[in-house]
mmCIF file of C-alpha atoms in Angstrom:
data_model
loop_
_atom_site.group_PDB
_atom_site.id
_atom_site.type_symbol
_atom_site.label_atom_id
_atom_site.label_comp_id
_atom_site.label_asym_id
_atom_site.label_seq_id
_atom_site.Cartn_x
_atom_site.Cartn_y
_atom_site.Cartn_z
ATOM 1 C CA MET V 145 207.861 56.514 5.362
ATOM 2 C CA THR V 146 208.463 57.736 1.880
ATOM 3 C CA ASN V 147 209.187 55.256 -0.938
ATOM 4 C CA LEU V 148 211.469 55.739 -3.845
ATOM 5 C CA SER V 149 208.843 57.472 -6.145
ATOM 6 C CA GLY V 150 208.504 60.061 -3.298
ATOM 7 C CA THR V 151 204.991 59.026 -2.307
ATOM 8 C CA LYS V 152 204.142 58.091 1.235
ATOM 9 C CA ASP V 153 203.709 54.305 1.961
ATOM 10 C CA ALA V 154 200.114 53.415 2.969
ATOM 11 C CA ASN V 155 199.610 51.981 6.448
ATOM 12 C CA ILE V 156 198.285 48.430 5.755
ATOM 13 C CA TYR V 157 195.676 48.318 8.261
ATOM 14 C CA ASN V 158 194.168 51.721 7.446
ATOM 15 C CA GLU V 159 193.990 50.606 3.754
ATOM 16 C CA ILE V 160 192.342 47.255 4.633
ATOM 17 C CA ALA V 161 189.677 49.091 6.634
ATOM 18 C CA ARG V 162 189.157 51.892 4.165
ATOM 19 C CA LEU V 163 188.598 49.508 1.357
ATOM 20 C CA ASN V 164 185.729 47.999 2.880
ATOM 21 C CA LEU V 165 186.666 44.394 2.626
ATOM 22 C CA ALA V 166 184.220 41.743 3.896
ATOM 23 C CA ARG V 167 184.691 40.847 7.455
ATOM 24 C CA ARG V 168 186.405 37.485 6.945
ATOM 25 C CA PRO V 169 189.061 38.560 4.330
ATOM 26 C CA LYS V 170 189.665 41.704 6.377
ATOM 27 C CA ILE V 171 190.207 39.725 9.661
ATOM 28 C CA CYS V 172 192.360 37.354 7.695
ATOM 29 C CA LEU V 173 194.618 39.961 6.356
ATOM 30 C CA PHE V 174 194.860 41.754 9.766
ATOM 31 C CA SER V 175 195.959 38.502 11.225
ATOM 32 C CA TYR V 176 198.427 37.662 8.541
ATOM 33 C CA PHE V 177 200.234 41.094 8.581
ATOM 34 C CA THR V 178 200.230 41.069 12.465
ATOM 35 C CA ILE V 179 202.340 38.094 12.677
ATOM 36 C CA ASN V 180 204.394 38.671 9.361
ATOM 37 C CA GLU V 181 206.060 42.168 9.904
ATOM 38 C CA LYS V 182 208.295 41.915 7.001
ATOM 39 C CA SER V 183 205.304 41.088 4.670
ATOM 40 C CA LYS V 184 203.505 44.268 6.267
ATOM 41 C CA SER V 185 206.369 46.464 5.258
ATOM 42 C CA SER V 186 206.489 45.087 1.848
ATOM 43 C CA ALA V 187 202.660 45.209 1.341
ATOM 44 C CA GLU V 188 202.552 48.820 2.325
ATOM 45 C CA THR V 189 205.120 49.831 -0.085
ATOM 46 C CA ALA V 190 203.303 47.922 -2.883
ATOM 47 C CA LEU V 191 200.033 49.451 -1.927
ATOM 48 C CA SER V 192 201.624 53.184 -2.175
ATOM 49 C CA PHE V 193 202.581 52.258 -5.960
ATOM 50 C CA CYS V 194 198.988 51.089 -6.792
ATOM 51 C CA GLU V 195 197.132 53.893 -8.854
ATOM 52 C CA ASN V 196 193.717 53.383 -7.666
ATOM 53 C CA ASP V 197 191.559 51.446 -5.075
ATOM 54 C CA GLU V 198 190.833 48.618 -7.772
ATOM 55 C CA GLU V 199 194.573 47.983 -7.960
ATOM 56 C CA LYS V 200 194.862 47.842 -4.311
ATOM 57 C CA LEU V 201 191.830 45.418 -3.836
ATOM 58 C CA ALA V 202 193.229 43.300 -6.603
ATOM 59 C CA TYR V 203 196.638 43.235 -4.759
ATOM 60 C CA LEU V 204 195.132 42.410 -1.419
ATOM 61 C CA ASN V 205 193.037 39.743 -2.954
ATOM 62 C CA SER V 206 196.040 38.008 -4.449
ATOM 63 C CA ILE V 207 197.548 38.030 -0.945
ATOM 64 C CA LEU V 208 194.386 36.396 0.432
ATOM 65 C CA SER V 209 194.674 33.601 -2.234
ATOM 66 C CA LEU V 210 198.228 33.025 -1.352
ATOM 67 C CA ILE V 211 197.333 32.867 2.353
ATOM 68 C CA GLU V 212 194.433 30.443 1.708
ATOM 69 C CA SER V 213 196.578 28.171 -0.561
ATOM 70 C CA SER V 214 199.196 28.016 2.227
ATOM 71 C CA VAL V 215 196.490 27.116 4.916
ATOM 72 C CA LEU V 216 195.104 24.325 2.606
ATOM 73 C CA SER V 217 198.627 22.978 1.900
ATOM 74 C CA GLU V 218 199.342 22.849 5.654
ATOM 75 C CA LYS V 219 196.006 21.159 6.386
ATOM 76 C CA PHE V 220 196.743 18.548 3.519
ATOM 77 C CA HIS V 221 200.171 17.853 4.950
ATOM 78 C CA PHE V 222 198.842 17.014 8.300
ATOM 79 C CA THR V 223 196.117 14.836 6.945
ATOM 80 C CA VAL V 224 198.673 12.832 5.032
ATOM 81 C CA ASN V 225 200.674 12.569 8.068
ATOM 82 C CA ASP V 226 197.720 11.142 10.053
ATOM 83 C CA ASP V 227 197.007 8.790 7.166
ATOM 84 C CA VAL V 228 200.649 7.530 7.079
ATOM 85 C CA GLU V 229 200.531 6.895 10.875
ATOM 86 C CA LYS V 230 197.327 4.956 10.426
ATOM 87 C CA PHE V 231 198.862 3.006 7.602
ATOM 88 C CA VAL V 232 201.987 2.097 9.671
ATOM 89 C CA GLN V 233 199.633 0.794 12.693
ATOM 90 C CA LYS V 234 197.405 -1.159 10.340
ATOM 91 C CA LEU V 235 200.309 -2.989 8.639
ATOM 92 C CA ASN V 236 202.303 -3.077 11.896
ATOM 93 C CA LEU V 237 205.362 -1.885 9.874
ATOM 94 C CA LYS V 238 207.418 -1.368 13.061
ATOM 95 C CA GLN V 239 207.708 -5.184 13.033
ATOM 96 C CA LEU V 240 210.042 -4.757 10.166
ATOM 97 C CA GLU V 241 212.487 -2.851 12.279
ATOM 98 C CA LYS V 242 213.973 -6.167 13.452
ATOM 99 C CA PHE V 243 216.248 -5.968 10.511
ATOM 100 C CA GLU V 244 216.948 -2.191 10.266
ATOM 101 C CA PRO V 245 215.057 1.004 11.549
ATOM 102 C CA LEU V 246 212.702 2.348 9.208
ATOM 103 C CA LYS V 247 213.078 5.984 7.994
ATOM 104 C CA ASP V 248 210.074 8.385 7.819
ATOM 105 C CA LYS V 249 210.710 9.237 4.298
ATOM 106 C CA ASP V 250 210.984 5.678 3.373
ATOM 107 C CA ILE V 251 207.611 4.929 5.239
ATOM 108 C CA LYS V 252 206.025 7.609 3.180
ATOM 109 C CA LYS V 253 207.380 6.398 -0.118
ATOM 110 C CA PHE V 254 205.907 2.836 0.639
ATOM 111 C CA TYR V 255 202.709 4.525 1.626
ATOM 112 C CA ASP V 256 202.616 6.405 -1.933
ATOM 113 C CA PHE V 257 203.270 3.057 -3.502
ATOM 114 C CA ALA V 258 200.818 0.746 -1.718
ATOM 115 C CA GLY V 259 197.943 3.245 -0.823
ATOM 116 C CA PRO V 260 195.925 3.441 2.279
ATOM 117 C CA ASP V 261 193.919 0.314 1.500
ATOM 118 C CA PHE V 262 196.791 -2.028 1.179
ATOM 119 C CA THR V 263 197.173 -5.027 3.430
ATOM 120 C CA TRP V 264 199.914 -7.789 3.510
ATOM 121 C CA PRO V 265 198.934 -11.008 1.805
ATOM 122 C CA SER V 266 198.330 -13.645 4.518
ATOM 123 C CA THR V 267 200.979 -15.933 2.812
ATOM 124 C CA SER V 268 203.880 -13.613 3.208
ATOM 125 C CA ASP V 269 206.006 -13.746 6.167
ATOM 126 C CA ILE V 270 207.831 -10.905 8.050
ATOM 127 C CA ASN V 271 211.080 -11.648 6.071
ATOM 128 C CA GLU V 272 209.504 -11.370 2.664
ATOM 129 C CA ARG V 273 207.552 -8.404 3.751
ATOM 130 C CA ARG V 274 210.699 -6.566 4.660
ATOM 131 C CA ALA V 275 212.330 -7.544 1.178
ATOM 132 C CA ILE V 276 209.216 -6.082 -0.605
ATOM 133 C CA TYR V 277 209.346 -2.876 1.605
ATOM 134 C CA ASP V 278 213.147 -2.448 0.572
ATOM 135 C CA TYR V 279 212.403 -3.063 -3.047
ATOM 136 C CA ILE V 280 210.303 -0.008 -2.982
ATOM 137 C CA THR V 281 212.125 2.252 -0.505
ATOM 138 C CA ASP V 282 215.773 1.237 -1.154
ATOM 139 C CA PRO V 283 216.201 -0.698 -4.219
ATOM 140 C CA ASP V 284 219.617 -2.024 -5.157
ATOM 141 C CA PRO V 285 221.582 0.720 -6.963
ATOM 142 C CA ARG V 286 222.438 -1.661 -9.637
ATOM 143 C CA PHE V 287 218.687 -2.295 -10.522
ATOM 144 C CA GLN V 288 217.396 -0.705 -13.741
ATOM 145 C CA GLU V 289 215.071 2.223 -13.140
ATOM 146 C CA GLY V 290 211.495 0.693 -11.835
ATOM 147 C CA GLN V 291 212.994 -2.857 -11.455
ATOM 148 C CA GLY V 292 212.665 -2.811 -7.538
ATOM 149 C CA GLU V 293 208.966 -1.656 -7.888
ATOM 150 C CA GLU V 294 208.303 -4.362 -10.692
ATOM 151 C CA ILE V 295 209.759 -7.186 -8.376
ATOM 152 C CA ALA V 296 207.683 -5.880 -5.349
ATOM 153 C CA ILE V 297 204.497 -5.796 -7.573
ATOM 154 C CA ASN V 298 205.050 -9.197 -8.966
ATOM 155 C CA ARG V 299 205.863 -10.680 -5.495
ATOM 156 C CA LEU V 300 202.795 -9.332 -4.077
ATOM 157 C CA ALA V 301 200.718 -10.431 -6.939
ATOM 158 C CA TYR V 302 202.106 -14.042 -6.622
ATOM 159 C CA ARG V 303 201.166 -14.098 -2.970
ATOM 160 C CA ARG V 304 197.733 -12.903 -3.599
ATOM 161 C CA LEU V 305 197.261 -15.578 -6.147
ATOM 162 C CA ILE V 306 198.371 -18.272 -3.620
ATOM 163 C CA GLU V 307 196.112 -16.521 -0.986
ATOM 164 C CA THR V 308 192.853 -16.644 -3.171
ATOM 165 C CA GLY V 309 193.710 -20.347 -4.403
ATOM 166 C CA SER V 310 193.682 -18.873 -7.981
ATOM 167 C CA LEU V 311 196.687 -20.930 -9.244
ATOM 168 C CA ASP V 312 195.982 -24.015 -11.274
ATOM 169 C CA SER V 313 198.980 -26.465 -10.977
ATOM 170 C CA SER V 314 197.466 -28.563 -13.725
ATOM 171 C CA LYS V 315 198.568 -26.020 -16.172
ATOM 172 C CA GLY V 316 202.031 -26.221 -15.162
ATOM 173 C CA ASN V 317 204.499 -26.387 -12.055
ATOM 174 C CA TYR V 318 205.599 -22.726 -12.339
ATOM 175 C CA VAL V 319 203.976 -19.361 -12.740
ATOM 176 C CA HIS V 320 205.101 -16.397 -14.874
ATOM 177 C CA ILE V 321 204.047 -13.014 -13.576
ATOM 178 C CA GLU V 322 204.753 -9.535 -15.111
ATOM 179 C CA HIS V 323 203.507 -6.049 -14.237
ATOM 180 C CA GLY V 324 201.428 -7.652 -11.379
ATOM 181 C CA LYS V 325 199.446 -9.915 -13.965
ATOM 182 C CA LEU V 326 199.522 -13.702 -14.437
ATOM 183 C CA VAL V 327 201.168 -14.172 -17.888
ATOM 184 C CA GLY V 328 201.095 -17.916 -17.922
ATOM 185 C CA TYR V 329 202.319 -21.326 -16.575
ATOM 186 C CA GLY V 330 205.249 -23.359 -17.430
ATOM 187 C CA THR V 331 207.819 -25.860 -16.148
ATOM 188 C CA LYS V 332 211.382 -25.561 -14.734
ATOM 189 C CA LEU V 333 213.528 -23.503 -17.148
ATOM 190 C CA SER V 334 217.019 -24.018 -18.252
ATOM 191 C CA VAL V 335 219.416 -21.255 -17.184
ATOM 192 C CA GLU V 336 219.445 -19.950 -20.851
ATOM 193 C CA LYS V 337 215.449 -19.746 -21.019
ATOM 194 C CA TYR V 338 215.332 -18.034 -17.556
ATOM 195 C CA MET V 339 217.905 -15.474 -18.541
ATOM 196 C CA GLU V 340 216.148 -14.553 -21.758
ATOM 197 C CA LEU V 341 213.035 -13.754 -19.627
ATOM 198 C CA ILE V 342 215.034 -11.769 -17.134
ATOM 199 C CA ASN V 343 216.709 -9.773 -19.980
ATOM 200 C CA LYS V 344 213.332 -8.892 -21.266
ATOM 201 C CA ASN V 345 211.953 -7.910 -17.810
ATOM 202 C CA PRO V 346 214.544 -7.875 -14.945
ATOM 203 C CA GLY V 347 211.619 -7.517 -12.489
ATOM 204 C CA MET V 348 209.689 -10.428 -13.671
ATOM 205 C CA LEU V 349 208.711 -13.387 -11.492
ATOM 206 C CA TYR V 350 208.900 -17.034 -12.646
ATOM 207 C CA SER V 351 208.439 -19.155 -9.644
ATOM 208 C CA PRO V 352 207.089 -22.618 -8.556
ATOM 209 C CA ILE V 353 203.473 -22.676 -7.734
ATOM 210 C CA GLU V 354 203.811 -24.367 -4.443
ATOM 211 C CA GLN V 355 203.730 -21.765 -1.627
ATOM 212 C CA GLU V 356 207.216 -20.881 -0.476
ATOM 213 C CA VAL V 357 208.713 -18.910 2.276
ATOM 214 C CA VAL V 358 211.322 -16.376 1.183
ATOM 215 C CA LYS V 359 214.077 -16.513 3.732
ATOM 216 C CA ILE V 360 216.180 -13.267 3.714
ATOM 217 C CA ARG V 361 219.580 -12.814 4.847
ATOM 218 C CA PHE V 362 221.547 -9.398 4.812
ATOM 219 C CA SER V 363 225.060 -9.128 3.285
ATOM 220 C CA SER V 364 227.422 -6.638 2.105
ATOM 221 C CA THR V 365 229.278 -7.017 -1.142
ATOM 222 C CA ALA V 366 232.913 -6.284 -0.779
ATOM 223 C CA ASN V 367 234.867 -3.731 -2.732
ATOM 224 C CA ILE V 368 231.813 -1.904 -3.916
ATOM 225 C CA ASN V 369 230.403 -1.496 -0.454
ATOM 226 C CA LEU V 370 226.842 -2.157 -1.623
ATOM 227 C CA LYS V 371 224.038 -3.613 0.592
ATOM 228 C CA GLU V 372 221.777 -6.140 -0.924
ATOM 229 C CA TRP V 373 219.038 -8.469 0.212
ATOM 230 C CA GLN V 374 219.563 -12.147 -0.971
ATOM 231 C CA GLY V 375 216.708 -14.626 -0.914
ATOM 232 C CA ASP V 376 216.851 -18.312 -0.436
ATOM 233 C CA ARG V 377 213.566 -20.189 -1.546
ATOM 234 C CA ILE V 378 212.260 -22.962 0.497
ATOM 235 C CA SER V 379 209.273 -24.901 -0.757
ATOM 236 C CA LEU V 380 206.716 -25.903 1.967
#
């Protein structure tokens, strides 16, 4: 076959063999072009435009780099999938489907947020776990950017503090948490004071120290067709 410059396209297999590549890259290139006919034709045309063997070797090595990058990417992809599957099993995320089926992309999003070593706090029940999951994977569209994640982080931090017995009720009846950190203790706030905190950080948590169960009910908001989780706190 003759290209536009009037020179004959090189046979890719002959060129690979002639250039005395090492066994591994040679076999890799043979295999690649055997299953990629379109790439084979393009490579033969490209080789015919190379001015010398040095350029041909550089071109073939660049193809090898692309092949290796693609293989590594696929291996990483499968590793991540395996890790996510283990993550789902360890946390028994399927139990959350009593509310609504879980989507693969949302499971991956929660995995990226929580990490492979994450465990649920023992003090959180299935209702609260689903709420936390949804704050990460499907936050209310009316939330500010990052608000859902902030709520989830603070709710988890609150449960960890209860779980480890780290809260000191002698310092106050309520606990204030932001960015996953204990800010301080206090008493029941007026609506005005509470709204001041909310305005500064909509995702902050100001909650009674007593362990509580978060009871979730699902509702739809009329007119704007929005779905939201609404929590009713019940002290134990």
